[in-house]
Amino acid sequence: MATAPTSAGREKRCGVCGHESRQPSFHPPVPEQAPDLDLRPGEPVRSTMVRWLQACPHCGYAAPDISEGHPAAAQAVAAAPYRALIADTSHPVLARRFLAWAHVLEETGALHAAAEATLHAAWVADDLNRNDLARQWRREAVALWRSGPTLDAEQSVRVIDALRRAGDFAEAEAAAEALMASDPPEAVAQVAALEARLIAAEDAGRHSIASALAPPARRPHVTHQPKKRPPEGGGLKSWLRRIFRG
């Protein structure tokens, strides 16, 4: 699989425990393929998830940049739920890292960002053919999205896709109908219409956004994810937002 160019890394002081550790540098490559309907990036970015988060080997804090610590992060990392989460060997190591970051975000009140990180754990499960975990974490992501502020068009589409991929077709259908009734931008309507067709067919599989949108979604992307926080916004995601918002 394609990987991003990296350097040997550099010393980072953990924003939670204060210990230093060598963390690899990560510079996202150019995404050349269209993303999935849930906005998982296409290759070669798709194969770089293992480098999206750093992890402190001393306290277990996981974050895009462990040198940045929210005031509530230390309390969350020290608490029993976090310790149990990172020690749960029944879950893939990389998925645990994303779930740990999601837990910190949830504890600090960033519910939509926590949903995003939880969805990333589902992507890890997808790659390992752990459909049980992928469904579970998609449902948890939906709950987090719905617990936060009002959803925008992009998030509404991702909720629909997560419900469909989890096999919750009736709930996904209701969410798609609600989105369509809100008179969304044309591009959003196209994606929602594709989701509706997939839901009607009880298709819980992965599909590309290029299946729903006309070019430029079918052309190679020329945008980059941001260097520091690739899973949470920036180039590719901003480009898609411009499409969704018409």
PDB file of C-alpha atoms in Angstrom:
ATOM      1  CA  MET A   1       0.000   0.000   0.000  1.00  0.00           C
ATOM      2  CA  ALA A   2       1.090   3.558  -0.611  1.00  0.00           C
ATOM      3  CA  THR A   3       2.563   5.436   2.301  1.00  0.00           C
ATOM      4  CA  ALA A   4       3.345   9.058   2.896  1.00  0.00           C
ATOM      5  CA  PRO A   5       6.900  10.299   2.795  1.00  0.00           C
ATOM      6  CA  THR A   6       8.225  10.545   6.323  1.00  0.00           C
ATOM      7  CA  SER A   7      11.339  11.620   8.102  1.00  0.00           C
ATOM      8  CA  ALA A   8      12.942   9.984  11.106  1.00  0.00           C
ATOM      9  CA  GLY A   9      10.720  12.068  13.360  1.00  0.00           C
ATOM     10  CA  ARG A  10      11.586  14.323  16.249  1.00  0.00           C
ATOM     11  CA  GLU A  11      11.274  14.544  19.996  1.00  0.00           C
ATOM     12  CA  LYS A  12       7.876  15.620  21.271  1.00  0.00           C
ATOM     13  CA  ARG A  13       6.994  16.532  24.841  1.00  0.00           C
ATOM     14  CA  CYS A  14       3.647  15.016  25.766  1.00  0.00           C
ATOM     15  CA  GLY A  15       1.063  17.666  26.607  1.00  0.00           C
ATOM     16  CA  VAL A  16      -0.450  15.340  29.222  1.00  0.00           C
ATOM     17  CA  CYS A  17       2.412  13.706  31.152  1.00  0.00           C
ATOM     18  CA  GLY A  18       5.349  15.886  30.086  1.00  0.00           C
ATOM     19  CA  HIS A  19       7.589  13.003  29.014  1.00  0.00           C
ATOM     20  CA  GLU A  20       9.468  13.219  25.737  1.00  0.00           C
ATOM     21  CA  SER A  21       9.384  10.606  23.019  1.00  0.00           C
ATOM     22  CA  ARG A  22      10.375  10.402  19.385  1.00  0.00           C
ATOM     23  CA  GLN A  23       7.348  10.732  17.137  1.00  0.00           C
ATOM     24  CA  PRO A  24       7.430  10.187  13.368  1.00  0.00           C
ATOM     25  CA  SER A  25       6.772  13.107  11.064  1.00  0.00           C
ATOM     26  CA  PHE A  26       3.837  12.830   8.695  1.00  0.00           C
ATOM     27  CA  HIS A  27       3.308  14.785   5.492  1.00  0.00           C
ATOM     28  CA  PRO A  28       0.097  13.679   3.759  1.00  0.00           C
ATOM     29  CA  PRO A  29       0.423  12.739   0.109  1.00  0.00           C
ATOM     30  CA  VAL A  30      -1.811  14.100  -2.616  1.00  0.00           C
ATOM     31  CA  PRO A  31      -5.161  12.243  -2.704  1.00  0.00           C
ATOM     32  CA  GLU A  32      -5.528  10.943  -6.248  1.00  0.00           C
ATOM     33  CA  GLN A  33      -8.768   8.985  -5.959  1.00  0.00           C
ATOM     34  CA  ALA A  34     -12.245  10.159  -4.997  1.00  0.00           C
ATOM     35  CA  PRO A  35     -13.266   9.589  -1.371  1.00  0.00           C
ATOM     36  CA  ASP A  36     -15.956   7.225  -0.151  1.00  0.00           C
ATOM     37  CA  LEU A  37     -19.448   8.508   0.584  1.00  0.00           C
ATOM     38  CA  ASP A  38     -18.430   8.903   4.238  1.00  0.00           C
ATOM     39  CA  LEU A  39     -15.452  11.003   3.042  1.00  0.00           C
ATOM     40  CA  ARG A  40     -12.762   8.451   3.776  1.00  0.00           C
ATOM     41  CA  PRO A  41     -10.008   9.735   1.467  1.00  0.00           C
ATOM     42  CA  GLY A  42      -9.001   7.847  -1.639  1.00  0.00           C
ATOM     43  CA  GLU A  43      -5.508   6.524  -2.220  1.00  0.00           C
ATOM     44  CA  PRO A  44      -2.775   7.197  -1.476  1.00  0.00           C
ATOM     45  CA  VAL A  45      -4.068   9.050   1.621  1.00  0.00           C
ATOM     46  CA  ARG A  46      -6.341   6.108   2.416  1.00  0.00           C
ATOM     47  CA  SER A  47      -3.415   3.874   3.329  1.00  0.00           C
ATOM     48  CA  THR A  48      -1.745   6.324   5.707  1.00  0.00           C
ATOM     49  CA  MET A  49      -4.120   6.035   8.675  1.00  0.00           C
ATOM     50  CA  VAL A  50      -1.452   4.465  10.840  1.00  0.00           C
ATOM     51  CA  ARG A  51       0.334   7.847  10.796  1.00  0.00           C
ATOM     52  CA  TRP A  52      -2.629  10.127  11.479  1.00  0.00           C
ATOM     53  CA  LEU A  53      -2.196  10.018  15.255  1.00  0.00           C
ATOM     54  CA  GLN A  54       0.758  10.068  17.601  1.00  0.00           C
ATOM     55  CA  ALA A  55       0.803   8.107  20.863  1.00  0.00           C
ATOM     56  CA  CYS A  56       2.773   8.803  24.010  1.00  0.00           C
ATOM     57  CA  PRO A  57       4.529   5.586  25.111  1.00  0.00           C
ATOM     58  CA  HIS A  58       4.529   6.775  28.734  1.00  0.00           C
ATOM     59  CA  CYS A  59       0.900   7.711  29.481  1.00  0.00           C
ATOM     60  CA  GLY A  60      -0.896   6.434  26.373  1.00  0.00           C
ATOM     61  CA  TYR A  61      -2.218   9.808  25.257  1.00  0.00           C
ATOM     62  CA  ALA A  62      -3.192   9.633  21.568  1.00  0.00           C
ATOM     63  CA  ALA A  63      -3.696  12.742  19.456  1.00  0.00           C
ATOM     64  CA  PRO A  64      -2.721  14.201  16.076  1.00  0.00           C
ATOM     65  CA  ASP A  65      -0.001  16.089  17.988  1.00  0.00           C
ATOM     66  CA  ILE A  66       0.687  14.838  21.514  1.00  0.00           C
ATOM     67  CA  SER A  67       2.492  18.059  22.394  1.00  0.00           C
ATOM     68  CA  GLU A  68      -0.911  19.751  22.405  1.00  0.00           C
ATOM     69  CA  GLY A  69      -2.960  18.894  25.470  1.00  0.00           C
ATOM     70  CA  HIS A  70      -6.403  20.267  26.276  1.00  0.00           C
ATOM     71  CA  PRO A  71      -6.703  21.158  29.992  1.00  0.00           C
ATOM     72  CA  ALA A  72      -9.207  18.324  30.423  1.00  0.00           C
ATOM     73  CA  ALA A  73      -7.124  15.804  28.479  1.00  0.00           C
ATOM     74  CA  ALA A  74      -4.884  14.822  31.407  1.00  0.00           C
ATOM     75  CA  GLN A  75      -7.893  14.028  33.566  1.00  0.00           C
ATOM     76  CA  ALA A  76      -9.477  11.982  30.777  1.00  0.00           C
ATOM     77  CA  VAL A  77      -6.273  10.021  30.096  1.00  0.00           C
ATOM     78  CA  ALA A  78      -5.781   9.213  33.782  1.00  0.00           C
ATOM     79  CA  ALA A  79      -9.356   8.007  34.286  1.00  0.00           C
ATOM     80  CA  ALA A  80     -10.373   4.355  34.335  1.00  0.00           C
ATOM     81  CA  PRO A  81     -12.430   4.375  31.092  1.00  0.00           C
ATOM     82  CA  TYR A  82      -9.460   5.602  29.048  1.00  0.00           C
ATOM     83  CA  ARG A  83      -7.073   3.142  30.668  1.00  0.00           C
ATOM     84  CA  ALA A  84      -9.484   0.280  29.991  1.00  0.00           C
ATOM     85  CA  LEU A  85      -9.964   1.385  26.392  1.00  0.00           C
ATOM     86  CA  ILE A  86      -6.287   1.413  25.470  1.00  0.00           C
ATOM     87  CA  ALA A  87      -5.749  -1.913  27.266  1.00  0.00           C
ATOM     88  CA  ASP A  88      -8.591  -3.721  25.471  1.00  0.00           C
ATOM     89  CA  THR A  89      -6.723  -6.284  23.378  1.00  0.00           C
ATOM     90  CA  SER A  90      -9.946  -7.467  21.724  1.00  0.00           C
ATOM     91  CA  HIS A  91      -9.814  -4.325  19.592  1.00  0.00           C
ATOM     92  CA  PRO A  92      -7.188  -3.604  16.906  1.00  0.00           C
ATOM     93  CA  VAL A  93      -4.303  -1.461  18.162  1.00  0.00           C
ATOM     94  CA  LEU A  94      -4.835   1.320  15.612  1.00  0.00           C
ATOM     95  CA  ALA A  95      -8.575   1.389  16.276  1.00  0.00           C
ATOM     96  CA  ARG A  96      -7.883   1.752  19.999  1.00  0.00           C
ATOM     97  CA  ARG A  97      -5.755   4.774  19.243  1.00  0.00           C
ATOM     98  CA  PHE A  98      -8.575   6.477  17.346  1.00  0.00           C
ATOM     99  CA  LEU A  99     -11.094   5.532  20.038  1.00  0.00           C
ATOM    100  CA  ALA A 100      -8.782   6.931  22.689  1.00  0.00           C
ATOM    101  CA  TRP A 101      -8.570  10.233  20.824  1.00  0.00           C
ATOM    102  CA  ALA A 102     -12.348  10.177  20.400  1.00  0.00           C
ATOM    103  CA  HIS A 103     -12.748   9.689  24.163  1.00  0.00           C
ATOM    104  CA  VAL A 104     -10.559  12.709  24.913  1.00  0.00           C
ATOM    105  CA  LEU A 105     -12.506  14.811  22.417  1.00  0.00           C
ATOM    106  CA  GLU A 106     -15.820  13.712  23.902  1.00  0.00           C
ATOM    107  CA  GLU A 107     -14.635  14.531  27.411  1.00  0.00           C
ATOM    108  CA  THR A 108     -13.607  18.007  26.259  1.00  0.00           C
ATOM    109  CA  GLY A 109     -16.996  18.597  24.624  1.00  0.00           C
ATOM    110  CA  ALA A 110     -15.899  18.312  20.971  1.00  0.00           C
ATOM    111  CA  LEU A 111     -18.642  15.843  20.063  1.00  0.00           C
ATOM    112  CA  HIS A 112     -18.501  16.182  16.284  1.00  0.00           C
ATOM    113  CA  ALA A 113     -14.732  15.734  16.283  1.00  0.00           C
ATOM    114  CA  ALA A 114     -15.203  12.704  18.554  1.00  0.00           C
ATOM    115  CA  ALA A 115     -17.655  11.297  16.006  1.00  0.00           C
ATOM    116  CA  GLU A 116     -15.047  11.771  13.283  1.00  0.00           C
ATOM    117  CA  ALA A 117     -12.388   9.929  15.275  1.00  0.00           C
ATOM    118  CA  THR A 118     -14.827   7.111  16.076  1.00  0.00           C
ATOM    119  CA  LEU A 119     -15.621   6.776  12.375  1.00  0.00           C
ATOM    120  CA  HIS A 120     -11.890   6.453  11.734  1.00  0.00           C
ATOM    121  CA  ALA A 121     -11.865   3.472  14.103  1.00  0.00           C
ATOM    122  CA  ALA A 122     -14.638   1.963  11.963  1.00  0.00           C
ATOM    123  CA  TRP A 123     -12.449   2.419   8.890  1.00  0.00           C
ATOM    124  CA  VAL A 124      -9.708   0.436  10.630  1.00  0.00           C
ATOM    125  CA  ALA A 125     -12.233  -2.304  11.334  1.00  0.00           C
ATOM    126  CA  ASP A 126     -13.293  -2.237   7.669  1.00  0.00           C
ATOM    127  CA  ASP A 127      -9.726  -2.872   6.570  1.00  0.00           C
ATOM    128  CA  LEU A 128      -9.455  -5.847   8.925  1.00  0.00           C
ATOM    129  CA  ASN A 129     -12.844  -7.286   7.911  1.00  0.00           C
ATOM    130  CA  ARG A 130     -14.114  -6.781  11.468  1.00  0.00           C
ATOM    131  CA  ASN A 131     -17.649  -5.987  10.365  1.00  0.00           C
ATOM    132  CA  ASP A 132     -19.005  -6.366  13.892  1.00  0.00           C
ATOM    133  CA  LEU A 133     -16.743  -3.620  15.206  1.00  0.00           C
ATOM    134  CA  ALA A 134     -17.230  -1.436  12.132  1.00  0.00           C
ATOM    135  CA  ARG A 135     -21.007  -1.489  12.644  1.00  0.00           C
ATOM    136  CA  GLN A 136     -20.665  -0.804  16.368  1.00  0.00           C
ATOM    137  CA  TRP A 137     -18.350   2.163  15.906  1.00  0.00           C
ATOM    138  CA  ARG A 138     -20.438   3.654  13.107  1.00  0.00           C
ATOM    139  CA  ARG A 139     -23.442   3.604  15.415  1.00  0.00           C
ATOM    140  CA  GLU A 140     -21.383   5.257  18.144  1.00  0.00           C
ATOM    141  CA  ALA A 141     -20.236   7.912  15.664  1.00  0.00           C
ATOM    142  CA  VAL A 142     -23.849   8.642  14.707  1.00  0.00           C
ATOM    143  CA  ALA A 143     -24.788   9.032  18.378  1.00  0.00           C
ATOM    144  CA  LEU A 144     -21.949  11.503  18.884  1.00  0.00           C
ATOM    145  CA  TRP A 145     -22.866  13.532  15.794  1.00  0.00           C
ATOM    146  CA  ARG A 146     -26.458  13.723  16.924  1.00  0.00           C
ATOM    147  CA  SER A 147     -25.458  14.715  20.463  1.00  0.00           C
ATOM    148  CA  GLY A 148     -23.545  17.761  19.247  1.00  0.00           C
ATOM    149  CA  PRO A 149     -24.547  21.005  17.520  1.00  0.00           C
ATOM    150  CA  THR A 150     -26.881  21.074  14.533  1.00  0.00           C
ATOM    151  CA  LEU A 151     -25.466  18.980  11.712  1.00  0.00           C
ATOM    152  CA  ASP A 152     -24.383  20.603   8.474  1.00  0.00           C
ATOM    153  CA  ALA A 153     -24.992  19.035   5.058  1.00  0.00           C
ATOM    154  CA  GLU A 154     -21.714  17.103   5.045  1.00  0.00           C
ATOM    155  CA  GLN A 155     -22.328  15.637   8.488  1.00  0.00           C
ATOM    156  CA  SER A 156     -25.930  14.742   7.613  1.00  0.00           C
ATOM    157  CA  VAL A 157     -24.724  12.751   4.603  1.00  0.00           C
ATOM    158  CA  ARG A 158     -22.114  10.982   6.725  1.00  0.00           C
ATOM    159  CA  VAL A 159     -24.737  10.060   9.320  1.00  0.00           C
ATOM    160  CA  ILE A 160     -26.887   8.538   6.566  1.00  0.00           C
ATOM    161  CA  ASP A 161     -23.923   6.609   5.196  1.00  0.00           C
ATOM    162  CA  ALA A 162     -22.879   5.383   8.650  1.00  0.00           C
ATOM    163  CA  LEU A 163     -26.393   4.116   9.354  1.00  0.00           C
ATOM    164  CA  ARG A 164     -26.541   2.379   5.977  1.00  0.00           C
ATOM    165  CA  ARG A 165     -23.098   0.811   6.412  1.00  0.00           C
ATOM    166  CA  ALA A 166     -24.190  -0.379   9.879  1.00  0.00           C
ATOM    167  CA  GLY A 167     -27.219  -2.077   8.343  1.00  0.00           C
ATOM    168  CA  ASP A 168     -29.718   0.235  10.053  1.00  0.00           C
ATOM    169  CA  PHE A 169     -31.681   0.723   6.845  1.00  0.00           C
ATOM    170  CA  ALA A 170     -34.958   2.033   8.291  1.00  0.00           C
ATOM    171  CA  GLU A 171     -33.160   4.709  10.298  1.00  0.00           C
ATOM    172  CA  ALA A 172     -30.934   5.555   7.336  1.00  0.00           C
ATOM    173  CA  GLU A 173     -33.986   5.917   5.101  1.00  0.00           C
ATOM    174  CA  ALA A 174     -35.643   8.292   7.555  1.00  0.00           C
ATOM    175  CA  ALA A 175     -32.459  10.379   7.781  1.00  0.00           C
ATOM    176  CA  ALA A 176     -32.156  10.528   3.982  1.00  0.00           C
ATOM    177  CA  GLU A 177     -35.791  11.614   3.619  1.00  0.00           C
ATOM    178  CA  ALA A 178     -35.299  14.344   6.227  1.00  0.00           C
ATOM    179  CA  LEU A 179     -32.238  15.632   4.418  1.00  0.00           C
ATOM    180  CA  MET A 180     -34.004  15.687   1.055  1.00  0.00           C
ATOM    181  CA  ALA A 181     -36.970  17.501   2.601  1.00  0.00           C
ATOM    182  CA  SER A 182     -34.626  20.295   3.726  1.00  0.00           C
ATOM    183  CA  ASP A 183     -34.038  21.328   0.083  1.00  0.00           C
ATOM    184  CA  PRO A 184     -30.265  20.769   0.171  1.00  0.00           C
ATOM    185  CA  PRO A 185     -27.795  21.978  -2.471  1.00  0.00           C
ATOM    186  CA  GLU A 186     -27.797  20.001  -5.705  1.00  0.00           C
ATOM    187  CA  ALA A 187     -24.631  18.057  -4.924  1.00  0.00           C
ATOM    188  CA  VAL A 188     -25.992  17.029  -1.520  1.00  0.00           C
ATOM    189  CA  ALA A 189     -29.251  15.958  -3.162  1.00  0.00           C
ATOM    190  CA  GLN A 190     -27.302  13.800  -5.641  1.00  0.00           C
ATOM    191  CA  VAL A 191     -25.408  12.045  -2.860  1.00  0.00           C
ATOM    192  CA  ALA A 192     -28.584  11.613  -0.788  1.00  0.00           C
ATOM    193  CA  ALA A 193     -30.376  10.159  -3.820  1.00  0.00           C
ATOM    194  CA  LEU A 194     -27.608   7.589  -4.273  1.00  0.00           C
ATOM    195  CA  GLU A 195     -27.794   6.757  -0.573  1.00  0.00           C
ATOM    196  CA  ALA A 196     -31.565   6.290  -0.909  1.00  0.00           C
ATOM    197  CA  ARG A 197     -31.081   3.829  -3.776  1.00  0.00           C
ATOM    198  CA  LEU A 198     -28.476   1.891  -1.818  1.00  0.00           C
ATOM    199  CA  ILE A 199     -30.710   1.826   1.258  1.00  0.00           C
ATOM    200  CA  ALA A 200     -33.661   0.546  -0.785  1.00  0.00           C
ATOM    201  CA  ALA A 201     -31.425  -2.260  -2.058  1.00  0.00           C
ATOM    202  CA  GLU A 202     -30.206  -2.935   1.506  1.00  0.00           C
ATOM    203  CA  ASP A 203     -26.669  -2.419   0.258  1.00  0.00           C
ATOM    204  CA  ALA A 204     -24.351  -1.910   3.228  1.00  0.00           C
ATOM    205  CA  GLY A 205     -21.184  -1.780   1.157  1.00  0.00           C
ATOM    206  CA  ARG A 206     -18.576   0.861   0.463  1.00  0.00           C
ATOM    207  CA  HIS A 207     -19.256   3.265  -2.408  1.00  0.00           C
ATOM    208  CA  SER A 208     -17.289   6.192  -3.823  1.00  0.00           C
ATOM    209  CA  ILE A 209     -18.605   9.732  -3.939  1.00  0.00           C
ATOM    210  CA  ALA A 210     -17.683   9.652  -7.629  1.00  0.00           C
ATOM    211  CA  SER A 211     -20.693   7.368  -8.089  1.00  0.00           C
ATOM    212  CA  ALA A 212     -22.975  10.244  -7.139  1.00  0.00           C
ATOM    213  CA  LEU A 213     -21.285  13.414  -8.318  1.00  0.00           C
ATOM    214  CA  ALA A 214     -20.222  14.640 -11.719  1.00  0.00           C
ATOM    215  CA  PRO A 215     -16.593  15.821 -12.187  1.00  0.00           C
ATOM    216  CA  PRO A 216     -14.489  17.039 -10.416  1.00  0.00           C
ATOM    217  CA  ALA A 217     -15.296  14.123  -8.068  1.00  0.00           C
ATOM    218  CA  ARG A 218     -14.302  11.683 -10.824  1.00  0.00           C
ATOM    219  CA  ARG A 219     -10.985  13.433 -11.466  1.00  0.00           C
ATOM    220  CA  PRO A 220      -7.857  13.042  -9.339  1.00  0.00           C
ATOM    221  CA  HIS A 221      -7.890  15.384  -6.391  1.00  0.00           C
ATOM    222  CA  VAL A 222      -5.164  17.997  -6.216  1.00  0.00           C
ATOM    223  CA  THR A 223      -5.688  19.111  -2.632  1.00  0.00           C
ATOM    224  CA  HIS A 224      -3.747  18.142   0.479  1.00  0.00           C
ATOM    225  CA  GLN A 225      -4.905  17.292   3.959  1.00  0.00           C
ATOM    226  CA  PRO A 226      -3.365  19.622   6.569  1.00  0.00           C
ATOM    227  CA  LYS A 227      -0.057  18.487   7.994  1.00  0.00           C
ATOM    228  CA  LYS A 228      -0.943  18.566  11.682  1.00  0.00           C
ATOM    229  CA  ARG A 229      -4.466  17.145  11.833  1.00  0.00           C
ATOM    230  CA  PRO A 230      -5.184  15.156   8.688  1.00  0.00           C
ATOM    231  CA  PRO A 231      -8.334  13.421   9.916  1.00  0.00           C
ATOM    232  CA  GLU A 232     -10.111  16.613  10.967  1.00  0.00           C
ATOM    233  CA  GLY A 233     -10.385  19.001   8.079  1.00  0.00           C
ATOM    234  CA  GLY A 234      -8.390  20.962   5.556  1.00  0.00           C
ATOM    235  CA  GLY A 235      -7.725  20.532   1.854  1.00  0.00           C
ATOM    236  CA  LEU A 236      -9.748  17.543   0.694  1.00  0.00           C
ATOM    237  CA  LYS A 237     -12.476  18.052   3.262  1.00  0.00           C
ATOM    238  CA  SER A 238     -12.708  21.766   2.504  1.00  0.00           C
ATOM    239  CA  TRP A 239     -12.968  20.987  -1.199  1.00  0.00           C
ATOM    240  CA  LEU A 240     -15.836  18.598  -0.515  1.00  0.00           C
ATOM    241  CA  ARG A 241     -17.515  21.170   1.689  1.00  0.00           C
ATOM    242  CA  ARG A 242     -17.489  23.608  -1.206  1.00  0.00           C
ATOM    243  CA  ILE A 243     -19.202  20.971  -3.343  1.00  0.00           C
ATOM    244  CA  PHE A 244     -21.794  20.174  -0.689  1.00  0.00           C
ATOM    245  CA  ARG A 245     -22.626  23.792  -0.019  1.00  0.00           C
ATOM    246  CA  GLY A 246     -23.098  24.519  -3.699  1.00  0.00           C
TER     247      GLY A 246
END
